[in-house]
Coordinates of C-alpha atoms in Angstrom, one line a residue:
M1 CA 23.4 164.3 -169.9
E2 CA 26.1 165.0 -172.5
W3 CA 26.3 161.4 -173.7
I4 CA 22.6 161.3 -174.2
Y5 CA 22.8 164.2 -176.6
K6 CA 26.0 163.0 -178.2
Y7 CA 24.6 159.6 -179.1
L8 CA 20.8 160.0 -179.2
L9 CA 20.4 163.6 -180.2
P10 CA 23.7 164.4 -182.1
D11 CA 22.2 167.4 -183.9
Q12 CA 21.2 169.2 -180.7
E13 CA 23.2 170.9 -178.0
P14 CA 22.7 169.7 -174.4
P15 CA 21.2 172.4 -172.1
L16 CA 23.9 171.7 -169.5
T17 CA 27.4 170.4 -169.9
R18 CA 30.2 169.7 -167.4
Y19 CA 31.8 173.0 -168.6
T20 CA 28.7 175.1 -167.9
L21 CA 28.1 173.5 -164.6
G22 CA 31.7 174.3 -163.7
L23 CA 31.1 178.0 -164.6
L24 CA 28.0 178.1 -162.4
A25 CA 29.9 176.6 -159.5
F26 CA 32.0 179.8 -159.0
S27 CA 30.9 183.3 -158.1
Q28 CA 32.7 186.1 -159.8
T29 CA 32.7 189.8 -159.1
L30 CA 34.4 191.9 -161.8
D31 CA 35.8 195.3 -161.0
M32 CA 36.5 198.0 -163.6
T33 CA 38.4 200.3 -161.2
S34 CA 41.8 199.5 -162.6
A35 CA 40.6 200.1 -166.2
K36 CA 39.1 203.4 -165.2
I37 CA 42.2 204.6 -163.4
K38 CA 44.9 203.3 -165.7
L39 CA 43.2 203.6 -169.0
G40 CA 40.6 206.3 -168.4
Y41 CA 37.9 203.9 -169.3
E42 CA 34.3 205.0 -168.9
P43 CA 31.4 202.7 -169.8
R44 CA 29.1 203.8 -172.6
I45 CA 26.0 202.8 -170.7
S46 CA 25.3 202.3 -167.0
M47 CA 24.8 199.0 -165.4
E48 CA 21.1 199.7 -165.1
Q49 CA 20.7 200.6 -168.7
G50 CA 22.6 197.5 -169.7
L51 CA 20.4 195.3 -167.6
D52 CA 17.3 196.9 -169.0
E53 CA 18.5 196.3 -172.5
F54 CA 19.4 192.7 -171.7
V55 CA 15.9 192.1 -170.3
R56 CA 14.3 193.8 -173.3
C57 CA 16.3 191.6 -175.8
W58 CA 15.9 188.4 -173.7
K59 CA 12.1 188.7 -174.0
F60 CA 12.2 188.1 -177.8

């Protein structure tokens, strides 16, 4: 797919690249426990609020 965009549609980005497929191939779970304990970090907004905001912005 990348070569099609590179040679036939050079002014456009391909929707999928080898890099993005590589990112999608792995599952990640990120944990903030260490930052909370060692740095006293507290998120400004909750996960639920963040997801709500993401969905609201994504609709535009």
